[in-house]
Short mmCIF file of N, CA and C in Angstrom, two decimals:
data_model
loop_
_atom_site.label_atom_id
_atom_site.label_comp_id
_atom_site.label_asym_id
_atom_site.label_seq_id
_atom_site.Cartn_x
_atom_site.Cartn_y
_atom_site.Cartn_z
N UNK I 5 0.81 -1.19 0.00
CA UNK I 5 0.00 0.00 0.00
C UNK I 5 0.86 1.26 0.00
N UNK I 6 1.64 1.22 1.16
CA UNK I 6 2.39 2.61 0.95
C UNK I 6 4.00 2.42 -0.09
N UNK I 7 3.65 1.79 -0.83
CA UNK I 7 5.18 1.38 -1.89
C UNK I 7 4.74 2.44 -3.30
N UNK I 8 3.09 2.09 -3.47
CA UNK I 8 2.70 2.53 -4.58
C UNK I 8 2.35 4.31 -4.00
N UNK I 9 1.64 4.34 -2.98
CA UNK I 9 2.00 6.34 -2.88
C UNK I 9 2.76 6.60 -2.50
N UNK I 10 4.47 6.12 -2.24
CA UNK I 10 5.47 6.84 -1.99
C UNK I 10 6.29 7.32 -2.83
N UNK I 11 6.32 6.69 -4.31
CA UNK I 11 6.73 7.48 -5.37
C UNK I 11 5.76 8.69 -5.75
N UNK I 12 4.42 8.92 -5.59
CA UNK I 12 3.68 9.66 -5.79
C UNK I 12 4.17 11.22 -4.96
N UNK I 13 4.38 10.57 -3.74
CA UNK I 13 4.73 11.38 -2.86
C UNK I 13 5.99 12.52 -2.91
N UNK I 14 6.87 11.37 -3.48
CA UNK I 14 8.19 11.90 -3.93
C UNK I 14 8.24 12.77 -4.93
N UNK I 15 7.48 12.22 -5.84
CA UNK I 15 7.28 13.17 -7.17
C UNK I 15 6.49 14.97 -6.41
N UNK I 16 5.63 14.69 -5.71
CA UNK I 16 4.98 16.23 -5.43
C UNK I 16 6.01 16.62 -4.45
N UNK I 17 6.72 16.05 -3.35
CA UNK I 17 7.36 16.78 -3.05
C UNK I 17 8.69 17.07 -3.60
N UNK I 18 9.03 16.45 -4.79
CA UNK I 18 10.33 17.18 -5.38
C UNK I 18 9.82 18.63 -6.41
N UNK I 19 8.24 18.41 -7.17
CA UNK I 19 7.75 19.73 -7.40
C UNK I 19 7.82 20.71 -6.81
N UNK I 20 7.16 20.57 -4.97
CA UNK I 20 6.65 21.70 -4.82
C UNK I 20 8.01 22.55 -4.25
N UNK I 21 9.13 21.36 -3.79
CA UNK I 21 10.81 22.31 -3.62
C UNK I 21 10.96 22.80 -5.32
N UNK I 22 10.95 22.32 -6.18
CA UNK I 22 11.49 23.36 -7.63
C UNK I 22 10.48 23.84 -7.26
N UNK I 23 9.13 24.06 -7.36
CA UNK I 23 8.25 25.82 -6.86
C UNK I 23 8.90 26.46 -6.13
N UNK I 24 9.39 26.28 -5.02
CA UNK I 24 9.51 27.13 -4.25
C UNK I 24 11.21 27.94 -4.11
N UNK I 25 11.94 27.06 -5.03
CA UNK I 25 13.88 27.17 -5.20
C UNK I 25 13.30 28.38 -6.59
N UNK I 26 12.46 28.58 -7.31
CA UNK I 26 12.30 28.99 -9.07
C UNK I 26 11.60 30.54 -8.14
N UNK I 27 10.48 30.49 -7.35
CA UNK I 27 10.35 31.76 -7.28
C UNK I 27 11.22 32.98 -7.32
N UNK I 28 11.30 33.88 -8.03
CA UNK I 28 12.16 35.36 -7.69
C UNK I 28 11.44 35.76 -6.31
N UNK I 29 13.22 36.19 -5.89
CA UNK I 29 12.69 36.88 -4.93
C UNK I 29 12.96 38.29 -5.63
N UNK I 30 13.04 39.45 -4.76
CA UNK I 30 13.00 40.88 -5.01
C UNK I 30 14.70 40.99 -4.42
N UNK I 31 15.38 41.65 -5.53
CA UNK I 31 16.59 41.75 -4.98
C UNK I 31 16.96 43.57 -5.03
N UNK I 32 17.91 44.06 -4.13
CA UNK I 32 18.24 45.40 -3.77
C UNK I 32 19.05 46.00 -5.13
N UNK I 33 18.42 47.20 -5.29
CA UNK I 33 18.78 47.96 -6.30
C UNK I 33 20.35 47.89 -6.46
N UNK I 34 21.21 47.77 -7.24
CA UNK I 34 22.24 47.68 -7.78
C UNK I 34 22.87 48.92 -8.76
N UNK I 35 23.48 50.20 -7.98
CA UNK I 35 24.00 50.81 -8.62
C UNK I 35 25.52 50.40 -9.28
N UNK I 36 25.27 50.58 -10.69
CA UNK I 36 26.32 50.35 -11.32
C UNK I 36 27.23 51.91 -11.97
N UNK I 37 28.19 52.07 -11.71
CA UNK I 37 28.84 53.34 -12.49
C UNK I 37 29.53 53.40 -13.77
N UNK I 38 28.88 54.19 -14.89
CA UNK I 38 29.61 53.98 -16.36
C UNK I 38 30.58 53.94 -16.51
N UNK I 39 30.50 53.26 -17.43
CA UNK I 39 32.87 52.90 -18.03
C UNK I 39 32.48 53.82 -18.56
N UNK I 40 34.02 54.13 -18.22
CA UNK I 40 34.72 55.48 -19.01
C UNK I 40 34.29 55.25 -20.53
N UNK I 41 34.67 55.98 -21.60
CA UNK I 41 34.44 56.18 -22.76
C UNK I 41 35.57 55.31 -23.25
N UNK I 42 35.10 54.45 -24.45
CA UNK I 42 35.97 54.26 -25.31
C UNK I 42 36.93 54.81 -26.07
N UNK I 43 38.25 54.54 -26.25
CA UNK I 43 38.97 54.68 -27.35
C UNK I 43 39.27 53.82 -28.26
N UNK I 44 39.00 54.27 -29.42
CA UNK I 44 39.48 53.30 -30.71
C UNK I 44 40.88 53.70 -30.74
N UNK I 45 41.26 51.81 -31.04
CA UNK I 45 42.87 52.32 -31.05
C UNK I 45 43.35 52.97 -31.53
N UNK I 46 42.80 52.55 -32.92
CA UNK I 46 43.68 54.22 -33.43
C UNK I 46 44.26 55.12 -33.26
N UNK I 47 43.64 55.74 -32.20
CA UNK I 47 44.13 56.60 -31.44
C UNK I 47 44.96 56.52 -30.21
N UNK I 48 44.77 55.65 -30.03
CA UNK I 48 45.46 55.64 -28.22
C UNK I 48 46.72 56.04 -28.53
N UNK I 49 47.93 56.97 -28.13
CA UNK I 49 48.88 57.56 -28.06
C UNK I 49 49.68 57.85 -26.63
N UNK I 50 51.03 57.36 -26.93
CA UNK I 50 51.64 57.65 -25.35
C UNK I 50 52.52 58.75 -25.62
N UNK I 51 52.53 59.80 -25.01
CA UNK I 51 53.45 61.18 -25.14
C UNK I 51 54.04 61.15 -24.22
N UNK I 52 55.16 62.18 -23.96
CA UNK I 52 55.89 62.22 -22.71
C UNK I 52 54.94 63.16 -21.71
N UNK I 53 54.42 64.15 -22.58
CA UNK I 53 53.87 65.30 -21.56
C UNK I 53 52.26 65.57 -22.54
N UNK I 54 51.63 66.25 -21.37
CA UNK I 54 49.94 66.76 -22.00
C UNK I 54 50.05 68.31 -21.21
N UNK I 55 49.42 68.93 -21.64
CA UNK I 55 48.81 70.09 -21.44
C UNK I 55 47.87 71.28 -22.29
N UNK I 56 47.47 71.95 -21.96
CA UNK I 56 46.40 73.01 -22.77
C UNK I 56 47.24 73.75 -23.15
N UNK I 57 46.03 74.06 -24.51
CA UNK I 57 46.52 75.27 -25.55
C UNK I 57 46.19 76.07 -24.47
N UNK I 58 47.92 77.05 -25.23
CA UNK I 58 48.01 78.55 -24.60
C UNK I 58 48.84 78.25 -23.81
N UNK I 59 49.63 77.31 -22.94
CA UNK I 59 50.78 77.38 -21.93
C UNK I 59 52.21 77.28 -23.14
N UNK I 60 53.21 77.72 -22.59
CA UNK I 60 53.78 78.06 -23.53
C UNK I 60 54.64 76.75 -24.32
N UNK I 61 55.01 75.79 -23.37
CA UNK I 61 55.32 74.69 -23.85
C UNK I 61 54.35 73.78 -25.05
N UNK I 62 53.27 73.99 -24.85
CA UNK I 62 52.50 73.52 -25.60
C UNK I 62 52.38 74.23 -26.95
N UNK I 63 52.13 75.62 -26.85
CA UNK I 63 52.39 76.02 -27.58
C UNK I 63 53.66 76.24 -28.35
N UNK I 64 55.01 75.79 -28.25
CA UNK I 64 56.26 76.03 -28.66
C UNK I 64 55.60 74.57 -29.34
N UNK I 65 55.67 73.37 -28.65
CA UNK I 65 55.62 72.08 -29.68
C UNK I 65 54.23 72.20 -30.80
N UNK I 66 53.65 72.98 -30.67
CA UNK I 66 52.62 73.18 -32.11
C UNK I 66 52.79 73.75 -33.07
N UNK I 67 53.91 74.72 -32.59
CA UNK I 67 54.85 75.58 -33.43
C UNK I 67 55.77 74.99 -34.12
N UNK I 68 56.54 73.79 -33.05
CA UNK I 68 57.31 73.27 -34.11
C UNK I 68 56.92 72.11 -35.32
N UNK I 69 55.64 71.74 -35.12
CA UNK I 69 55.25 70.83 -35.97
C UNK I 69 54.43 71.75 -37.06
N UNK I 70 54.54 72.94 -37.41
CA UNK I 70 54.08 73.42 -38.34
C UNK I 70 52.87 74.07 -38.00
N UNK I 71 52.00 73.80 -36.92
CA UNK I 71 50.41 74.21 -36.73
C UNK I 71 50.35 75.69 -35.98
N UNK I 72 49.50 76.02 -35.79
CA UNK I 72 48.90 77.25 -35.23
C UNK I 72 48.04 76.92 -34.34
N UNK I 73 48.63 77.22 -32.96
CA UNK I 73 47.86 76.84 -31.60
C UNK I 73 46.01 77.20 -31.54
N UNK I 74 45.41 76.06 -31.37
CA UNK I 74 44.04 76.40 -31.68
C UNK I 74 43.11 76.32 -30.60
N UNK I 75 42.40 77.12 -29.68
CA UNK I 75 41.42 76.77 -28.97
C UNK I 75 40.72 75.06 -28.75
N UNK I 76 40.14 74.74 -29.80
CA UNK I 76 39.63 73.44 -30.46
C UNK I 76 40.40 71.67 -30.00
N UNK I 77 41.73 72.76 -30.15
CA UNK I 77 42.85 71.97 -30.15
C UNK I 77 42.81 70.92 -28.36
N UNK I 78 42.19 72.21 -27.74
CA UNK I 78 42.03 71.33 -26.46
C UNK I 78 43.24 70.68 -25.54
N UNK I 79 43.44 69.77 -25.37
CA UNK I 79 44.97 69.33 -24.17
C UNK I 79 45.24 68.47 -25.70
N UNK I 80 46.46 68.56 -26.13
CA UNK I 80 47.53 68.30 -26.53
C UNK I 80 48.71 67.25 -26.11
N UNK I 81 49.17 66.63 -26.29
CA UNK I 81 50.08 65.64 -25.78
C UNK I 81 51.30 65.80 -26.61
N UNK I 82 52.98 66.15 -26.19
CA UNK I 82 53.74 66.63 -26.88
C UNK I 82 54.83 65.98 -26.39
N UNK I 83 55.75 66.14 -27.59
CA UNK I 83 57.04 65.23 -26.53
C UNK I 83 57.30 64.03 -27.00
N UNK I 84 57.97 63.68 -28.60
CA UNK I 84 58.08 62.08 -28.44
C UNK I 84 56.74 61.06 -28.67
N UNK I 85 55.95 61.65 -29.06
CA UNK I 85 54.39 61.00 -28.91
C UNK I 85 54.30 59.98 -30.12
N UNK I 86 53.79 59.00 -29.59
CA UNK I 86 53.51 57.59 -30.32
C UNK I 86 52.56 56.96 -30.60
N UNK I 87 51.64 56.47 -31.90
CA UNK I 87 50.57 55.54 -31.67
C UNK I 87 51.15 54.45 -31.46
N UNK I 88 50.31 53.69 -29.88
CA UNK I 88 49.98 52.49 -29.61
C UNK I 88 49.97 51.62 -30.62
N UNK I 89 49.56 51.44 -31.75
CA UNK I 89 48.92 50.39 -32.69
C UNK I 89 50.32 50.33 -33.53
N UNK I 90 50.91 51.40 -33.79
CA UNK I 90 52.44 51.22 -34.79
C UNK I 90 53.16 50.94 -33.76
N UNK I 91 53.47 51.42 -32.60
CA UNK I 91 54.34 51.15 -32.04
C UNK I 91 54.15 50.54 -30.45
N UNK I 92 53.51 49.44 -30.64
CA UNK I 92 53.24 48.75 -29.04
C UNK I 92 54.29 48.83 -28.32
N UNK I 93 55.17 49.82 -27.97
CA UNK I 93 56.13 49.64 -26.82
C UNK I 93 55.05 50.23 -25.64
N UNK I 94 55.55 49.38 -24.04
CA UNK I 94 54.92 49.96 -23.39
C UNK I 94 55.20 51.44 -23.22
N UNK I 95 53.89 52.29 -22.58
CA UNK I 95 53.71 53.11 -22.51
C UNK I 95 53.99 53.91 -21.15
N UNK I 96 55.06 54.51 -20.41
CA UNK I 96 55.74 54.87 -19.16
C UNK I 96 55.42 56.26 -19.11
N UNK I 97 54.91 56.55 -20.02
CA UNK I 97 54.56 58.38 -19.99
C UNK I 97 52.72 58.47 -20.08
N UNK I 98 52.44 59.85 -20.26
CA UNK I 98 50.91 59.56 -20.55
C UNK I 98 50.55 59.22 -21.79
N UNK I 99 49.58 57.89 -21.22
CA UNK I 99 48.57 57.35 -22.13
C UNK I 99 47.21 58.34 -22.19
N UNK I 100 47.24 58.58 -24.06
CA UNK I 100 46.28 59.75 -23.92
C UNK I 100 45.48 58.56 -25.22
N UNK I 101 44.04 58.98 -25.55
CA UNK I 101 43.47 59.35 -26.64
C UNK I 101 43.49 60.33 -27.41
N UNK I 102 43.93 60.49 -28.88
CA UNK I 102 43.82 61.53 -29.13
C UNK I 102 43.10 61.30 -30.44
N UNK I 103 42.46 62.25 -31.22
CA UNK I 103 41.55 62.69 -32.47
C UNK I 103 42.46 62.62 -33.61
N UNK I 104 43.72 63.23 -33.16
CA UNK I 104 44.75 63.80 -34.58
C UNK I 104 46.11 63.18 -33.62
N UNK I 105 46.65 62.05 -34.38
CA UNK I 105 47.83 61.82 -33.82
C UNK I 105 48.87 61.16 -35.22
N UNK I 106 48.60 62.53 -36.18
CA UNK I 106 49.76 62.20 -37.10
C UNK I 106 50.63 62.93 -37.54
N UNK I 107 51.56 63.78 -36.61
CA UNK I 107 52.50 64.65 -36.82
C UNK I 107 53.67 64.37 -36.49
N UNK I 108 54.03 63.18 -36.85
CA UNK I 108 55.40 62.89 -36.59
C UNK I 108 56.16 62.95 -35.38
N UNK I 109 54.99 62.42 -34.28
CA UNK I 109 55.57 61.90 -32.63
C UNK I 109 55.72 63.63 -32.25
N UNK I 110 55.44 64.91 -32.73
CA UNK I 110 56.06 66.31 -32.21
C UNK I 110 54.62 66.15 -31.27
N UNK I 111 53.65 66.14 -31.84
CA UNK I 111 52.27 66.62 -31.26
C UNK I 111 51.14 65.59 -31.26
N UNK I 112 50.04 65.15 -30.48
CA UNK I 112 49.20 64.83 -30.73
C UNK I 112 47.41 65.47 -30.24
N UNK I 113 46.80 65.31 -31.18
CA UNK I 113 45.62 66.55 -30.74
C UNK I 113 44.76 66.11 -30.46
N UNK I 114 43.69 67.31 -29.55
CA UNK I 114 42.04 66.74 -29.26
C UNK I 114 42.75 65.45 -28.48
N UNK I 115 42.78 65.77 -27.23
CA UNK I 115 43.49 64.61 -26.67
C UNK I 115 42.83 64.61 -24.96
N UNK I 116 42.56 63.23 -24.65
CA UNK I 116 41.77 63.16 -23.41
C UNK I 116 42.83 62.33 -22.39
N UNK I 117 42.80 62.05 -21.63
CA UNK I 117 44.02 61.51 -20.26
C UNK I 117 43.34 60.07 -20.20
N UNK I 118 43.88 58.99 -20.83
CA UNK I 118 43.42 57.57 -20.30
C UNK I 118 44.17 57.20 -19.24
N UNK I 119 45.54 56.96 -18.84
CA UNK I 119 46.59 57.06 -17.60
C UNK I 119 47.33 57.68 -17.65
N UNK I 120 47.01 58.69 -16.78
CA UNK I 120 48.71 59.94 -16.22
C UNK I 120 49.74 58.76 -15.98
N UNK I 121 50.69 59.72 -16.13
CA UNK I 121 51.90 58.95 -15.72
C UNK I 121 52.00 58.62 -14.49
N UNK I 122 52.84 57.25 -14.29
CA UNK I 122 52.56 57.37 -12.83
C UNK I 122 53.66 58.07 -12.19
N UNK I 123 53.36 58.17 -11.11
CA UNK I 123 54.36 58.47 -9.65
C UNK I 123 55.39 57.87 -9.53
N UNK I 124 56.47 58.11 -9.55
CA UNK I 124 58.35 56.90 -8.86
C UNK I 124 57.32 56.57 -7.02
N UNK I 125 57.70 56.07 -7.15
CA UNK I 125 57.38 55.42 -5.57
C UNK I 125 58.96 55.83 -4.77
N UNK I 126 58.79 55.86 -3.80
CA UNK I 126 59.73 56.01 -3.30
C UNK I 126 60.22 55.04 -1.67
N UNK I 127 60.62 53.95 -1.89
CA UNK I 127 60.24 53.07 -0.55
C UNK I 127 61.83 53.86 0.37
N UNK I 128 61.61 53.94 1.95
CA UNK I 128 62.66 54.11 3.54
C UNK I 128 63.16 53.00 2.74
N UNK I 129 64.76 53.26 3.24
CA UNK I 129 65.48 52.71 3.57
C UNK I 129 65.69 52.15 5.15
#
């Protein structure tokens, strides 16, 4: 007698645990914060130095690559400057994005800060 309703048994109670394991519960809001913006490689560029049009260094290396310092122009990256994609050496100076990075390593333009350079650490002796 109880051989034949104990598989019966088994069967509803292995249902009504998947009912009750499948319900959602309500879970706590999850703020997530946007990734930064993409760069296409293309662009990614490591310079020695960045700064804004109008300081004078910046402006001397726009000068020497032929251009005329431009508002537009925005932070600049000067100094030795390299695309990433021709030239994968690592990058020990700032890693910038830039818009215009084909002036022959003098300048690169329209340029945003992906990693400042870092800091020397300095460990006590």
């Amino acid at each position: 007698m109880f051989a034949k309703t104990l598989p019966c048994l088994t069967l509803v109670a292995a249902f009504v645990s998947a009912a009750t394991t499948l319900t959602p519960s309500p879970s706590p809001s999850i703020i997530i914060d946007p990734l930064p913006p993409l760069c296409p490689l293309r662009n990614v560029t490591c310079c020695q130095n960045v700064g804004d049009v109008s300081q004078p260094a910046v402006d001397l290396a726009l000068l020497k690559a032929g251009l005329k310092p431009k508002k537009e122009f925005n932070l600049v990256g000067y100094g030795n400057c390299r695309n990433q994609t021709t030239s994968p050496i690592a990058c020990f100076n700032e890693l910038l994005c830039c818009q215009d990075n084909d002036h022959k390593g003098l300048v690169a333009l329209t340029c945003r800060v992906l990693r400042p350079t870092p800091e020397p650490t300095v460990t006590p002796l």
